[in-house]
mmCIF file of C-alpha atoms in Angstrom:
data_model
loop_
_atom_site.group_PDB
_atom_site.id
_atom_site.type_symbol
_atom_site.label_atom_id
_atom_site.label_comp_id
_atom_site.label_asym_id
_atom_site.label_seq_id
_atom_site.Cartn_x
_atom_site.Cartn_y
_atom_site.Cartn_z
ATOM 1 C CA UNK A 1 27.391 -39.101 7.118
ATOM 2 C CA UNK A 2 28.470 -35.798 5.214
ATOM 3 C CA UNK A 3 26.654 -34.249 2.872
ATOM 4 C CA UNK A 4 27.599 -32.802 -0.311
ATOM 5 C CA UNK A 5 25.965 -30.333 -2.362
ATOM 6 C CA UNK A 6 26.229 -30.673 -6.064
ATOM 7 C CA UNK A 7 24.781 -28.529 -8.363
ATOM 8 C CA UNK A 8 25.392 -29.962 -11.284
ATOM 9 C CA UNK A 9 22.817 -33.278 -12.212
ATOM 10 C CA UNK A 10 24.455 -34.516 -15.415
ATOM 11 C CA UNK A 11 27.252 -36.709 -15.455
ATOM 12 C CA UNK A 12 29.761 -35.743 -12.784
ATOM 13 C CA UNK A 13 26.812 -35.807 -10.236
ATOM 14 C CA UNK A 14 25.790 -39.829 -11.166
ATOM 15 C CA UNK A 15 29.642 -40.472 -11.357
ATOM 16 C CA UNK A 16 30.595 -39.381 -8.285
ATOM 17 C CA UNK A 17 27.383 -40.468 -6.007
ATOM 18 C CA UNK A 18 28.441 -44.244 -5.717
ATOM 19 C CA UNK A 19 31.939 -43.928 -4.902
ATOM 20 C CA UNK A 20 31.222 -41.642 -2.625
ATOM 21 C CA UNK A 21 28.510 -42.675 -0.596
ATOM 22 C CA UNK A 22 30.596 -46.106 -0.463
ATOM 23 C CA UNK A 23 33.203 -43.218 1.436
ATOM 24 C CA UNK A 24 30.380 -41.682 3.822
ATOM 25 C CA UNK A 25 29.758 -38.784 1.773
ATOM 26 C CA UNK A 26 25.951 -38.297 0.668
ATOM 27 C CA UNK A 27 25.496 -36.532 -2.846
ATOM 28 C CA UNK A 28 22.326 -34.769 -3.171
ATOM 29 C CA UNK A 29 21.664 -32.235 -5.788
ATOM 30 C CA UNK A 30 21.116 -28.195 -5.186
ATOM 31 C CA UNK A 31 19.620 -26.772 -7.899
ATOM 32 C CA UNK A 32 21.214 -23.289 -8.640
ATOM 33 C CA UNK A 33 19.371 -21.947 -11.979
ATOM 34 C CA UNK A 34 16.141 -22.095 -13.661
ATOM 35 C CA UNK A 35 14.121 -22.142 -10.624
ATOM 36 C CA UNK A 36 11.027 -19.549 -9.274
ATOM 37 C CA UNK A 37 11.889 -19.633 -4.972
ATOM 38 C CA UNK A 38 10.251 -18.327 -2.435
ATOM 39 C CA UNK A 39 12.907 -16.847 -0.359
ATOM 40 C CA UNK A 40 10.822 -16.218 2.837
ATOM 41 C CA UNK A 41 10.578 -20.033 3.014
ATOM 42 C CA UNK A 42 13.951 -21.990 4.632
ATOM 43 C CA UNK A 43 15.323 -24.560 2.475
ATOM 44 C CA UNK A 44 13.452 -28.063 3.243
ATOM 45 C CA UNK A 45 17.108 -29.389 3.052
ATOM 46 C CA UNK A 46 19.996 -29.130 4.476
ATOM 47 C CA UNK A 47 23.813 -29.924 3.341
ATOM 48 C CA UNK A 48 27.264 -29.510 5.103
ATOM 49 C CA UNK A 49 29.383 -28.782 2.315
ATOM 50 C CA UNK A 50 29.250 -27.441 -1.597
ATOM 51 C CA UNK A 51 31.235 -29.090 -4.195
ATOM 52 C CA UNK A 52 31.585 -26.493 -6.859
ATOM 53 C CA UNK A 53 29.903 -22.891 -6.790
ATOM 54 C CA UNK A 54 27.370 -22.533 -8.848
ATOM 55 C CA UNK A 55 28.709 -21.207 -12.370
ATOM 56 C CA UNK A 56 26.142 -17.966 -12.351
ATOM 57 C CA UNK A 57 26.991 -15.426 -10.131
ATOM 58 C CA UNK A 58 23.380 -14.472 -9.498
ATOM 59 C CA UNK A 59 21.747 -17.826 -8.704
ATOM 60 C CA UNK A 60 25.180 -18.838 -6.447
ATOM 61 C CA UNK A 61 24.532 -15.727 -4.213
ATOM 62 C CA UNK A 62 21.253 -16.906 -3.401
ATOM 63 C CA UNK A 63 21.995 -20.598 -2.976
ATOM 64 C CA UNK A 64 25.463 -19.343 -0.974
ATOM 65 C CA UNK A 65 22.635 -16.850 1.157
ATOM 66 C CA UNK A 66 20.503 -19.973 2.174
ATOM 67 C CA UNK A 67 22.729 -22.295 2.883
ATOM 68 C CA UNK A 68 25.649 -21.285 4.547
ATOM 69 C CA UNK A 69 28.129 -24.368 4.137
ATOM 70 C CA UNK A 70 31.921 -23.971 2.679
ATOM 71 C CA UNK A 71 32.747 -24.997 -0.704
ATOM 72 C CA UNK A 72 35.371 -26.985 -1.795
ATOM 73 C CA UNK A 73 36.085 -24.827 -5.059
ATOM 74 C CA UNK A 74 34.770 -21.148 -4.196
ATOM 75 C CA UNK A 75 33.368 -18.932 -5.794
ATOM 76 C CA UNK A 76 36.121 -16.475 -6.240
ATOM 77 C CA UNK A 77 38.175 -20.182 -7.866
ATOM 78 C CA UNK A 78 35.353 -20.309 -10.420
ATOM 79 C CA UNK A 79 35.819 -16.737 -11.306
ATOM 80 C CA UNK A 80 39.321 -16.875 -11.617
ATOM 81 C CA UNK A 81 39.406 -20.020 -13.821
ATOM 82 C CA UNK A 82 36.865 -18.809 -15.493
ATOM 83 C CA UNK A 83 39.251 -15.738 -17.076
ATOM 84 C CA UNK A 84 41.496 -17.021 -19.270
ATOM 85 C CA UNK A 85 43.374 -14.136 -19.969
ATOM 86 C CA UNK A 86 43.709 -13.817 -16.403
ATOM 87 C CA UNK A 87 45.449 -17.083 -15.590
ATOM 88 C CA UNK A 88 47.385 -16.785 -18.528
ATOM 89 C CA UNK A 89 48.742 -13.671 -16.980
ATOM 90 C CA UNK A 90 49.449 -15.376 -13.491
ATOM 91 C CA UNK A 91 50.944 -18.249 -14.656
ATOM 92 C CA UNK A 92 53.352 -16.466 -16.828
ATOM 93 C CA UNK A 93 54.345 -13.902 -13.975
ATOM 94 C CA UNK A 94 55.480 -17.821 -12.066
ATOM 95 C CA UNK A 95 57.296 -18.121 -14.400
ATOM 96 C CA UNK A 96 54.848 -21.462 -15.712
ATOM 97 C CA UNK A 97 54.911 -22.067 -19.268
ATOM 98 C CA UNK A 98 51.754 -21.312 -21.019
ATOM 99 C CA UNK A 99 50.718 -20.215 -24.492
ATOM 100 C CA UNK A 100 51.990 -16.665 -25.964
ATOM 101 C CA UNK A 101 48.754 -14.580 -25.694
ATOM 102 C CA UNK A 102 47.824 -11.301 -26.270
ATOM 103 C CA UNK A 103 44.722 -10.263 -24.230
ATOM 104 C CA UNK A 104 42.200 -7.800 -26.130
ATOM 105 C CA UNK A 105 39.748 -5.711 -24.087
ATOM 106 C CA UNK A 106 37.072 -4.133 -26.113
ATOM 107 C CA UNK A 107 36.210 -1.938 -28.195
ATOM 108 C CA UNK A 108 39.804 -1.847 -29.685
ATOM 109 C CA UNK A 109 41.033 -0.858 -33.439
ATOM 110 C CA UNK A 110 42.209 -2.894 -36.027
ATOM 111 C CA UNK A 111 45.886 -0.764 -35.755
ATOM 112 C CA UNK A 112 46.282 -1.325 -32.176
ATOM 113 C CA UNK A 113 45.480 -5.284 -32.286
ATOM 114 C CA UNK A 114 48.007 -5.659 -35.207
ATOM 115 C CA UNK A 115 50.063 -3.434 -33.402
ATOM 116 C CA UNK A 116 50.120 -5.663 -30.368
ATOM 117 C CA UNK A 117 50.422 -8.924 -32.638
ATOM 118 C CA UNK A 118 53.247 -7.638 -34.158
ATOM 119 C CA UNK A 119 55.028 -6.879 -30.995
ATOM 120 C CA UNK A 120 54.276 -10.521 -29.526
ATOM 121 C CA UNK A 121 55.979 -11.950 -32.531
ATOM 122 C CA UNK A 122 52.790 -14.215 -33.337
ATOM 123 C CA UNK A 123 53.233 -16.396 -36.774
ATOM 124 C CA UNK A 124 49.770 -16.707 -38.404
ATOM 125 C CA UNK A 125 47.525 -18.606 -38.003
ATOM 126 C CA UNK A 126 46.288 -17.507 -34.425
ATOM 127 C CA UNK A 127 43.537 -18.878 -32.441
ATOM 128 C CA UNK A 128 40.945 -16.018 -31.530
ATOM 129 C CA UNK A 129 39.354 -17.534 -28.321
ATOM 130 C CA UNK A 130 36.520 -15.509 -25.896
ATOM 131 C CA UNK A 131 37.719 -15.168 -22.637
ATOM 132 C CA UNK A 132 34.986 -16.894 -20.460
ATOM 133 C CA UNK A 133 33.075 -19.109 -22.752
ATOM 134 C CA UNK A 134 33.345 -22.946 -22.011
ATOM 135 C CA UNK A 135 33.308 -25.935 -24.251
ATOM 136 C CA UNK A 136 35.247 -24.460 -27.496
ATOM 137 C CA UNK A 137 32.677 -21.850 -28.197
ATOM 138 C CA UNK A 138 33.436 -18.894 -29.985
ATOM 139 C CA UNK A 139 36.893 -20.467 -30.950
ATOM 140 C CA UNK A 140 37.995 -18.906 -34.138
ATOM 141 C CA UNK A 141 41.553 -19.427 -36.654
ATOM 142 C CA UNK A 142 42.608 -16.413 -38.599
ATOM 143 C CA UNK A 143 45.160 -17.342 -41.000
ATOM 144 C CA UNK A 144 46.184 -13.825 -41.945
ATOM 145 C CA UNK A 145 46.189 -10.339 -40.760
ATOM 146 C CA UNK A 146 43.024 -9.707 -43.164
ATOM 147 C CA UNK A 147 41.101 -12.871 -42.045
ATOM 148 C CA UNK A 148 42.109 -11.621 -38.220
ATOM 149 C CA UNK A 149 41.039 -8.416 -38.991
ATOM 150 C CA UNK A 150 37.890 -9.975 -40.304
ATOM 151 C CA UNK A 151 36.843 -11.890 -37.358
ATOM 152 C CA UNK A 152 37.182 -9.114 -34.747
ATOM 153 C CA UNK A 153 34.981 -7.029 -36.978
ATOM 154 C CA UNK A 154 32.168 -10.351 -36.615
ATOM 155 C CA UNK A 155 33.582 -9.859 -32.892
ATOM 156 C CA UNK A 156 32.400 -6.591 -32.510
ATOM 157 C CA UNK A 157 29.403 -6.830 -34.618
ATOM 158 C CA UNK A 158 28.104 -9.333 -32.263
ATOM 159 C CA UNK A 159 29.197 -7.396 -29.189
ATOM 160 C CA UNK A 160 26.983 -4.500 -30.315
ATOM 161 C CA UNK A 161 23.704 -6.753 -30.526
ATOM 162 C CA UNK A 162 24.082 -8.611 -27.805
ATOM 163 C CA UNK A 163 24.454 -8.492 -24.234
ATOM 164 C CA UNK A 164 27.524 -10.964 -23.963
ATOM 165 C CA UNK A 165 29.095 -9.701 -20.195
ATOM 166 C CA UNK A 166 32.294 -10.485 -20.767
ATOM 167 C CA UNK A 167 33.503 -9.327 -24.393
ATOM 168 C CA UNK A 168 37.211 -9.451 -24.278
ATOM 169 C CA UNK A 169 39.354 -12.331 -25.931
ATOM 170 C CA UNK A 170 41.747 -13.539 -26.658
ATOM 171 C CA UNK A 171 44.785 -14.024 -29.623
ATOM 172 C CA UNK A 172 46.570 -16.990 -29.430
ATOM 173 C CA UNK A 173 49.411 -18.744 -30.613
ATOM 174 C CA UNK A 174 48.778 -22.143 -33.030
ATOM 175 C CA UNK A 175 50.590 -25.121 -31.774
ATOM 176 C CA UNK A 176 50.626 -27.441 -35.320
ATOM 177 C CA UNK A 177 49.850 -30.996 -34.473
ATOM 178 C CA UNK A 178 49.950 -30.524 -30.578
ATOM 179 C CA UNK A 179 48.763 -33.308 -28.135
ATOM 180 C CA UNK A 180 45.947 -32.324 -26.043
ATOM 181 C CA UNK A 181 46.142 -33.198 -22.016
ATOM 182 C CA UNK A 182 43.462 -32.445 -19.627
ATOM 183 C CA UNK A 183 44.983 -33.074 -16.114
ATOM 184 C CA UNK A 184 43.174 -33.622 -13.227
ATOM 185 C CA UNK A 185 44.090 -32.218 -10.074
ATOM 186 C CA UNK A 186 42.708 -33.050 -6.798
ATOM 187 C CA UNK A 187 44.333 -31.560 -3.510
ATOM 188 C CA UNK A 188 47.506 -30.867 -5.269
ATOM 189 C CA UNK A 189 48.069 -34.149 -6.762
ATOM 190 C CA UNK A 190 47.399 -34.888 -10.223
ATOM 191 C CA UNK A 191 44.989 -38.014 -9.858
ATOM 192 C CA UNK A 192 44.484 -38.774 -13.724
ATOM 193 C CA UNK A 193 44.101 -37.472 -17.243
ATOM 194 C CA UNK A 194 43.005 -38.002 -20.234
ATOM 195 C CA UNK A 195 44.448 -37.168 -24.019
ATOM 196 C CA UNK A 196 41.868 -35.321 -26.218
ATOM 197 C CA UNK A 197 42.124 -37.073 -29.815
ATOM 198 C CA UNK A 198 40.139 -35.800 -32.517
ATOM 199 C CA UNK A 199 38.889 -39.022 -34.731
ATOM 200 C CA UNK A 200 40.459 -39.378 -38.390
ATOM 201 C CA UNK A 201 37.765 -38.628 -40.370
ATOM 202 C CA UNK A 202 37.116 -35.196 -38.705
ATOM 203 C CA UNK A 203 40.665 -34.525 -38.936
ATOM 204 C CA UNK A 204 40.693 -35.267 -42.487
ATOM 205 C CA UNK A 205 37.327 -32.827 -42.741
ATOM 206 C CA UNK A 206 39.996 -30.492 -41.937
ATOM 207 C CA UNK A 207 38.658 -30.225 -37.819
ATOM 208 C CA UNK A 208 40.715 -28.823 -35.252
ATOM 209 C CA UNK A 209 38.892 -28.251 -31.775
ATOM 210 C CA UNK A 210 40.002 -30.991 -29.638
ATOM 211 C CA UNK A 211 36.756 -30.465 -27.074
ATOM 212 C CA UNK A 212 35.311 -33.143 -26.276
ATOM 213 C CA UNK A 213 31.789 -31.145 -26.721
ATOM 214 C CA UNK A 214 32.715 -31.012 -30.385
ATOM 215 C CA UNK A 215 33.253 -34.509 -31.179
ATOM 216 C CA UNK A 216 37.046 -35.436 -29.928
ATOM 217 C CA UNK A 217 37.845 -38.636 -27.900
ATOM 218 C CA UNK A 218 38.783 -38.103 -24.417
ATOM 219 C CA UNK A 219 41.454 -41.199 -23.510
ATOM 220 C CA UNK A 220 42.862 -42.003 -20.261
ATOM 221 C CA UNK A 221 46.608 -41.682 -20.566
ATOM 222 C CA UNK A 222 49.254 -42.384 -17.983
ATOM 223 C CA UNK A 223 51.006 -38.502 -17.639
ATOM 224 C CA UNK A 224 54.513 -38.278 -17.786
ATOM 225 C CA UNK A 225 56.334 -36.795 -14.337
ATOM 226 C CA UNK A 226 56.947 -33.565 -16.055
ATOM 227 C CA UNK A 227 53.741 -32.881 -17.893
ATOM 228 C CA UNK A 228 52.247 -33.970 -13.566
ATOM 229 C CA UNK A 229 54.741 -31.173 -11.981
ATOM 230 C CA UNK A 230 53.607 -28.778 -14.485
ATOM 231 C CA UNK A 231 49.343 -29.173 -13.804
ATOM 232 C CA UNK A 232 50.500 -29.617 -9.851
ATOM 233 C CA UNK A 233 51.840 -26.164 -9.682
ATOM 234 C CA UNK A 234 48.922 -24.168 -12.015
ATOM 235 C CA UNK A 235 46.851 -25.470 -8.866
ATOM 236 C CA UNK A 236 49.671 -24.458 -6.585
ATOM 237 C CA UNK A 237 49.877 -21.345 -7.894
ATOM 238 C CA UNK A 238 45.954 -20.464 -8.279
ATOM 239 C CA UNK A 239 45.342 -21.929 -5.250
ATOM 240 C CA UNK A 240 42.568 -24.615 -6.179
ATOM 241 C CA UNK A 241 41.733 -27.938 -4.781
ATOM 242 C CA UNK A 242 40.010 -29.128 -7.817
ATOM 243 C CA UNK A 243 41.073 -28.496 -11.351
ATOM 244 C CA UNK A 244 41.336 -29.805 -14.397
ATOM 245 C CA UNK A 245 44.291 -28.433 -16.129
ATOM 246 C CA UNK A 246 44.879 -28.682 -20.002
ATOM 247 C CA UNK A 247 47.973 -28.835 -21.493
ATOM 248 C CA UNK A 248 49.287 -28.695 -25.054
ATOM 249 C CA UNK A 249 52.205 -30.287 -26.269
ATOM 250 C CA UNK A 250 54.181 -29.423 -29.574
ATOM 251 C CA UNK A 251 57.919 -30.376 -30.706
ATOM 252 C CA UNK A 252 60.151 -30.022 -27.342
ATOM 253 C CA UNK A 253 57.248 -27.604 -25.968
ATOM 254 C CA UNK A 254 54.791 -28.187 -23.183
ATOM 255 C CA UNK A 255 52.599 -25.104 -21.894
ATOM 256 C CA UNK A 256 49.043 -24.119 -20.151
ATOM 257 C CA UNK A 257 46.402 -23.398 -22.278
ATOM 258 C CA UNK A 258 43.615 -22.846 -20.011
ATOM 259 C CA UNK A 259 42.247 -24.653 -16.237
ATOM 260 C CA UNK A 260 38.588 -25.510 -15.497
ATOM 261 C CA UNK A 261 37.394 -24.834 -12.177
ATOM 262 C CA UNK A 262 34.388 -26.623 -12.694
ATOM 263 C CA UNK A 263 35.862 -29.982 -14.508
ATOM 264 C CA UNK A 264 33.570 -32.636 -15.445
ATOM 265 C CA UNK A 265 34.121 -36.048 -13.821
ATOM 266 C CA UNK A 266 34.718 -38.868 -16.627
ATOM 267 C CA UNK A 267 34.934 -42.647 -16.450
ATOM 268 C CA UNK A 268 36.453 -43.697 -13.352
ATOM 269 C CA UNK A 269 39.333 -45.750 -15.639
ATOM 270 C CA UNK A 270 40.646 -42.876 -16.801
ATOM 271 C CA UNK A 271 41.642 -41.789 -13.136
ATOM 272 C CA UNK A 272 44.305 -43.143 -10.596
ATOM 273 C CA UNK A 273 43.177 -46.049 -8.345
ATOM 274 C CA UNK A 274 42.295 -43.508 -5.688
ATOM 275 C CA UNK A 275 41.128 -40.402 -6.817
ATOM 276 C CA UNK A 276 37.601 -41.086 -5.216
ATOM 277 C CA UNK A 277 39.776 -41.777 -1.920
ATOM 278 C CA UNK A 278 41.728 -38.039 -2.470
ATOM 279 C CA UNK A 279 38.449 -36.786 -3.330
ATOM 280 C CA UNK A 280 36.141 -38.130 -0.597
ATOM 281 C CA UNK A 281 39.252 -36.715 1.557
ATOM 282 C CA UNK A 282 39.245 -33.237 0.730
ATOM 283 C CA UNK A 283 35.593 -32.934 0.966
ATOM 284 C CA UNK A 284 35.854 -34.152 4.735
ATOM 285 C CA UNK A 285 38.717 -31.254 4.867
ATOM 286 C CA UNK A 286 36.737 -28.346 3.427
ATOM 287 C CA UNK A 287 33.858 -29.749 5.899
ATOM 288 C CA UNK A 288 35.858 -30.242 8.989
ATOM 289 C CA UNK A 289 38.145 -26.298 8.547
ATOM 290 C CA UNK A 290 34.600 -24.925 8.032
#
């Protein structure tokens, strides 16, 4: 029986240990932060493949030093999810539809980010987003040039108090009433999705943020074939076996807004009849190419 390092415990790790032990695959759990280790001392366990690499760079070189096993998403997949800005620009070089973005690497003045809006063409508002935060953190509206202006100066204010890493972001382009579609994509094959849907009251309340982190619905949904082409070849094209892709659609548009190389597993309903089959399978593949 494989083994499969996870080093997450929270929900994908209980939702996935079932199915797949029911597929030979043992889950076990490798913790990769908040831990004192004596590295001198071999790990007591042992594991013959990684699921996801661990999502700080630190802790994953030391887990990735003691046990040497392959990894279904890599670390260098993590890191390259993980920069928006980054697979914004490679999916629009594809040619892939994806949100108009302009990509702001600080410091930066107030002339030379209008300057840049202007030349994109943006209509206000924009969406000010931080290019590696998770979850709908740091996600910002501006609804004019002086409320723009406004946030990069909170922007930079933080910046210079705190020791962020990353402390570029992004300005985005607002999609009015767009449906929100988080694909998942195992292998190449979209194996599910759900919509995000923000309840009516908070929508009412004048709420926005479709992540499910900050109160929206997530709903399994039955993709359309084009909306399943489009999430198939992000992973295509960024070369990652797992990812969840999200997707915004608007009028007669349909772009990228972002991937997640570290996706969260949801309620097995919301996913085809055998994504724990395409899963189990490319575990076994990463294990066996090792």
């Amino acid at each position: 029986m494989l083994r499969l390092a996870v080093t997450t415990n929270s929900e994908t790790f209980e939702r996935m240990r079932e199915p797949l032990a029911a597929r030979g695959i043992d889950v076990g759990h490798l913790r990769a932060k908040e831990f004192a280790l004596d590295l001198s001392t071999p790990p007591s366990d042992e594991f013959d493949v990684g699921f996801v690499y661990p999502t700080r760079p630190m802790e994953g070189g030391v887990v990735a030093a003691r046990y040497d096993i392959p990894w279904v998403n890599t670390r260098d997949d993590v890191l390259t999810s993980r920069n928006k800005a980054g697979v914004i620009a490679a999916l629009s070089r594809a040619n892939i539809p994806v949100l108009r973005s302009v990509y702001v690497s600080n410091p930066t003045t107030d002339a030379s980010l209008m300057e840049a809006i202007d030349r994109a063409n943006f209509d206000y508002p924009v969406v000010v987003k931080p290019n590696s935060t998770t979850r709908g953190v740091g996600i910002a509206k501006a609804h004019d040039p002086d409320s723009l202006s406004g946030l990069v100066d909170h922007l930079n204010l933080v910046h210079d108090y705190r020791a962020t890493g990353d402390k570029s972001y992004l300005v985005q382009e607002w999609l009015p009433d767009a449906r929100d579609y988080r694909a998942m994509v195992v292998d190449g094959t979209v194996v599910g999705a759900v919509e995000r849907r923000l309840p009516e009251r908070a929508r009412a309340d004048g709420r926005w943020k479709h992540n499910v982190h900050r109160g929206a619905d997530a709903v399994g949904v039955d993709l359309p074939e084009t909306h399943r082409r489009l999430a198939e070849s992000v992973a295509e094209e960024l070369g990652i076996r797992y990812l969840g892709v999200d997707l915004l659609e608007s009028g007669d548009r349909l772009v990228v807004s972002e991937t997640n190389a570290r996706p969260t597993i949801d309620d097995d309903t919301k996913y085809d009849d055998d994504f724990f089959d395409r899963l189990a399978a490319l575990v076994e593949q990463v294990a066996k190419n090792s």
